[in-house]
XYZ file of C-alpha atoms in Angstrom:
293
model
C 21.209 -20.968 -6.835
C 18.974 -20.501 -3.784
C 16.076 -22.847 -3.204
C 12.620 -21.451 -3.635
C 9.494 -23.565 -4.042
C 7.268 -20.745 -5.275
C 6.630 -21.864 -8.880
C 5.879 -18.385 -10.252
C 9.023 -16.801 -8.846
C 11.082 -19.883 -9.689
C 9.901 -19.765 -13.313
C 10.626 -16.051 -13.525
C 14.122 -16.494 -12.110
C 14.840 -19.348 -14.516
C 13.652 -17.224 -17.438
C 15.998 -14.422 -16.469
C 18.915 -16.868 -16.309
C 18.092 -18.287 -19.735
C 17.909 -14.773 -21.182
C 21.314 -13.989 -19.677
C 22.782 -17.100 -21.300
C 21.293 -16.173 -24.680
C 22.582 -12.621 -24.504
C 26.034 -13.865 -23.501
C 26.111 -15.651 -26.872
C 24.932 -12.495 -28.662
C 21.946 -14.372 -30.038
C 18.458 -13.024 -30.667
C 15.299 -14.835 -29.644
C 14.539 -15.249 -33.339
C 17.866 -16.996 -33.960
C 17.283 -19.376 -31.040
C 13.758 -20.126 -32.241
C 15.046 -21.045 -35.702
C 17.654 -23.390 -34.206
C 15.012 -25.195 -32.146
C 12.256 -25.061 -34.790
C 9.872 -23.257 -32.438
C 8.194 -19.870 -32.530
C 9.964 -16.743 -31.376
C 7.030 -16.018 -29.056
C 7.725 -19.290 -27.203
C 11.290 -18.213 -26.466
C 10.040 -14.813 -25.279
C 7.401 -16.370 -23.006
C 9.967 -18.763 -21.524
C 12.341 -15.899 -20.781
C 9.741 -13.619 -19.197
C 8.417 -16.414 -16.969
C 4.893 -16.352 -18.387
C 5.054 -19.931 -19.692
C 5.798 -23.189 -17.918
C 9.212 -24.528 -18.916
C 10.140 -28.199 -19.018
C 13.530 -29.775 -18.262
C 13.650 -30.746 -21.932
C 13.274 -27.080 -22.944
C 16.180 -26.231 -20.637
C 18.324 -29.023 -22.032
C 17.655 -27.931 -25.609
C 18.431 -24.284 -24.826
C 21.637 -25.211 -23.015
C 22.648 -27.150 -26.124
C 22.107 -24.083 -28.304
C 24.086 -21.927 -25.858
C 26.870 -24.540 -25.716
C 26.755 -24.934 -21.932
C 29.113 -27.847 -21.258
C 29.186 -27.605 -17.455
C 26.905 -30.427 -16.280
C 26.441 -28.765 -12.891
C 24.979 -25.656 -14.493
C 22.691 -27.691 -16.760
C 21.530 -29.900 -13.869
C 20.858 -26.844 -11.704
C 18.765 -25.193 -14.429
C 16.846 -28.396 -15.076
C 16.104 -28.711 -11.354
C 14.759 -25.171 -11.388
C 12.535 -26.172 -14.317
C 11.164 -29.143 -12.387
C 10.456 -26.987 -9.336
C 8.860 -24.286 -11.464
C 6.278 -26.814 -12.654
C 5.052 -27.471 -9.126
C 1.717 -25.933 -8.258
C 1.179 -23.211 -5.674
C -1.893 -23.253 -3.419
C -3.705 -20.888 -5.796
C -3.745 -23.482 -8.596
C -6.444 -25.366 -6.691
C -8.727 -22.456 -7.585
C -8.914 -22.834 -11.352
C -9.496 -19.860 -13.659
C -8.317 -17.256 -11.146
C -7.621 -14.346 -13.531
C -4.530 -12.983 -11.757
C -2.707 -16.172 -10.749
C 0.679 -14.832 -11.916
C 0.308 -11.851 -9.606
C -0.691 -14.079 -6.674
C 2.473 -16.114 -7.206
C 4.608 -12.975 -7.104
C 2.759 -11.553 -4.097
C 3.160 -14.839 -2.249
C 6.947 -14.519 -2.381
C 7.380 -10.731 -2.197
C 9.075 -9.238 0.845
C 7.424 -5.838 0.410
C 4.486 -4.412 -1.492
C 3.598 -0.802 -2.266
C 0.070 -0.269 -3.553
C -1.856 2.709 -4.847
C -5.635 2.290 -5.014
C -7.855 5.054 -6.438
C -11.241 3.328 -6.162
C -11.427 0.444 -3.673
C -9.802 -0.850 -0.508
C -6.880 -3.031 -1.593
C -7.517 -6.783 -1.569
C -5.131 -7.651 1.290
C -7.107 -5.354 3.606
C -10.671 -6.241 2.588
C -13.237 -7.923 4.833
C -15.018 -10.982 3.381
C -18.323 -9.134 2.904
C -16.641 -6.147 1.282
C -14.679 -8.497 -0.980
C -17.867 -10.293 -1.995
C -19.560 -6.998 -2.868
C -16.519 -5.966 -4.923
C -16.485 -9.251 -6.853
C -20.222 -9.131 -7.520
C -20.064 -5.534 -8.675
C -16.965 -5.976 -10.810
C -18.091 -9.223 -12.463
C -21.923 -9.129 -12.412
C -22.260 -12.204 -14.642
C -20.289 -14.452 -12.279
C -21.981 -17.524 -10.818
C -22.297 -18.055 -7.081
C -19.484 -20.604 -7.257
C -17.198 -18.167 -9.063
C -17.932 -15.408 -6.560
C -17.267 -17.731 -3.636
C -14.013 -18.940 -5.210
C -12.674 -15.430 -5.832
C -13.541 -14.273 -2.336
C -11.861 -17.335 -0.815
C -8.695 -16.687 -2.822
C -8.679 -13.034 -1.771
C -9.033 -13.891 1.913
C -6.405 -16.619 1.707
C -3.954 -14.140 0.185
C -4.248 -12.138 3.393
C -2.198 -14.808 5.136
C 0.845 -12.849 3.892
C 0.066 -10.235 6.541
C 1.296 -12.685 9.174
C 4.234 -15.073 9.489
C 3.875 -18.319 7.530
C 5.567 -21.672 8.063
C 6.471 -23.823 5.072
C 4.892 -27.241 5.847
C 7.589 -29.027 3.807
C 10.726 -27.343 5.135
C 9.584 -25.774 8.396
C 11.070 -22.450 7.246
C 9.323 -19.319 8.480
C 8.366 -16.685 5.943
C 8.096 -13.232 7.459
C 4.976 -11.153 6.984
C 4.997 -8.972 3.903
C 5.821 -5.282 4.415
C 2.740 -3.512 3.083
C 2.435 0.190 2.276
C -0.897 1.363 0.860
C -1.957 4.770 -0.456
C -5.748 4.984 -0.735
C -7.549 7.769 -2.529
C -10.220 9.221 -0.247
C -12.770 7.875 -2.734
C -12.005 4.395 -1.336
C -13.426 5.504 2.003
C -16.460 7.254 0.525
C -17.659 4.806 -2.126
C -20.362 2.715 -0.434
C -19.664 -0.909 -1.346
C -22.107 -3.477 0.029
C -24.062 -1.030 2.185
C -23.353 1.127 5.211
C -22.940 -1.753 7.668
C -20.385 -3.440 5.408
C -18.559 -0.130 5.037
C -18.493 0.467 8.805
C -17.016 -2.983 9.389
C -14.550 -2.443 6.539
C -13.392 0.890 7.990
C -12.977 -0.648 11.437
C -10.994 -3.543 9.952
C -8.866 -1.153 7.899
C -8.072 0.894 11.014
C -7.112 -2.288 12.892
C -4.801 -3.454 10.104
C -3.250 0.014 9.776
C -2.022 -0.300 13.372
C 0.097 -3.361 12.556
C 3.828 -2.546 12.667
C 4.437 -3.861 9.137
C 1.397 -2.187 7.550
C 1.212 1.499 6.667
C -1.930 3.119 5.270
C -2.086 6.672 3.969
C -5.146 8.474 2.650
C -4.825 10.779 -0.337
C -7.455 13.475 0.373
C -9.760 15.019 -2.218
C -8.284 18.421 -1.468
C -4.990 17.484 -3.148
C -6.580 17.861 -6.571
C -4.484 16.591 -9.498
C -1.816 14.133 -8.377
C 0.711 11.543 -9.590
C -1.756 8.662 -9.444
C -4.339 9.879 -11.928
C -3.318 7.165 -14.416
C -4.787 4.487 -12.132
C -4.046 1.627 -9.769
C -0.672 -0.108 -9.567
C 1.467 -2.157 -7.204
C 5.235 -2.444 -6.795
C 6.519 -5.810 -5.582
C 10.012 -6.269 -4.165
C 11.778 -9.502 -3.234
C 14.325 -10.537 -0.635
C 16.479 -12.429 -3.129
C 18.814 -10.113 -5.017
C 18.341 -12.289 -8.103
C 14.689 -11.232 -8.277
C 14.153 -7.750 -9.663
C 11.231 -5.572 -8.575
C 7.992 -5.757 -10.565
C 5.288 -3.178 -11.253
C 1.856 -4.780 -11.599
C -0.997 -3.018 -13.382
C -4.330 -4.826 -13.406
C -6.345 -4.854 -16.631
C -9.817 -5.974 -17.647
C -8.736 -8.690 -20.091
C -5.004 -8.897 -19.382
C -2.526 -7.614 -16.809
C 0.732 -5.757 -17.309
C 4.021 -6.608 -15.576
C 6.862 -4.099 -15.861
C 10.345 -5.248 -14.859
C 12.807 -2.977 -16.658
C 14.743 -0.904 -14.082
C 13.826 2.460 -15.620
C 10.121 1.510 -15.629
C 10.187 0.397 -11.996
C 12.096 3.541 -11.062
C 9.499 5.761 -12.721
C 6.620 4.159 -10.810
C 8.617 4.230 -7.574
C 9.153 7.963 -8.022
C 5.439 8.438 -8.676
C 4.716 6.529 -5.474
C 6.986 8.808 -3.455
C 5.016 11.795 -4.762
C 1.759 10.109 -3.736
C 3.082 9.413 -0.236
C 4.210 13.026 0.109
C 0.810 14.352 -0.985
C -1.135 12.026 1.327
C -2.071 12.497 4.969
C 0.524 11.031 7.307
C -0.285 7.625 8.859
C -1.701 9.124 12.077
C -3.926 11.588 10.228
C -4.967 8.834 7.825
C -5.964 6.551 10.698
C -8.101 9.353 12.129
C -9.754 9.891 8.725
C -10.557 6.164 8.532
C -11.979 6.122 12.072
C -14.116 9.174 11.292
C -15.478 7.383 8.236
C -16.358 4.356 10.378
C -18.306 6.600 12.775
C -20.179 8.223 9.895
C -21.250 4.841 8.541
C -22.348 3.793 12.057
C -24.778 6.706 12.349
């Protein structure tokens, strides 16, 4: 099994492997839970990667599944140990979307549709601060500062990164963003902040691995009316694509192939209905000039 120190992705991959082992024995999660005297929800959370898993959990599950190959058991237990390591985002406690950050940190490509705001990876610090303050008006100054810092640090994925432990180079994420024209017109933080945000957006849109398209008002009804979503894809074949939908109190992660396919098809419709990248860049630059006046 390939090495990967990202705890979120590692935990997710381990969960998928444990589910495969259970299904190979034709056992239900309820049956496994009864054997181990635990709740069925615990087994489900372990398999979907939403709960930290200990080497002891792995050992107990391997016993239920009658895995007698010590190499397989040792490999799974090592994955469990690595999955309990902490990513950089764990230093910022109470970040509401830490699971998503873990996935984004390891994704090779990201397709985003945003109907209201400039997507987080392309925000300026002042724009990000205005978004956080507006979206969570009861937040303290410390909480606002923390969320903005996390958002800006995430933007490191737009460039190459070197793993300080292994020296391995992680390529910049391939980012494709479809922005509703409302994202350009909604004044967040004031006209100066918006001018700087538009100029920054135009600069980022010129990067070879970043594509920005604007979905104009004139399109009318379109495939993105249901709201914002992101599709994450990974370099490792063992890691299936994930659709992320942000919620107010909880987030939704869709991983079933037919669900991912449906959202991917919707995204292709959005891209087709949007201005092409050159026209979109011009629309962004025009918006920057309007805010400068």
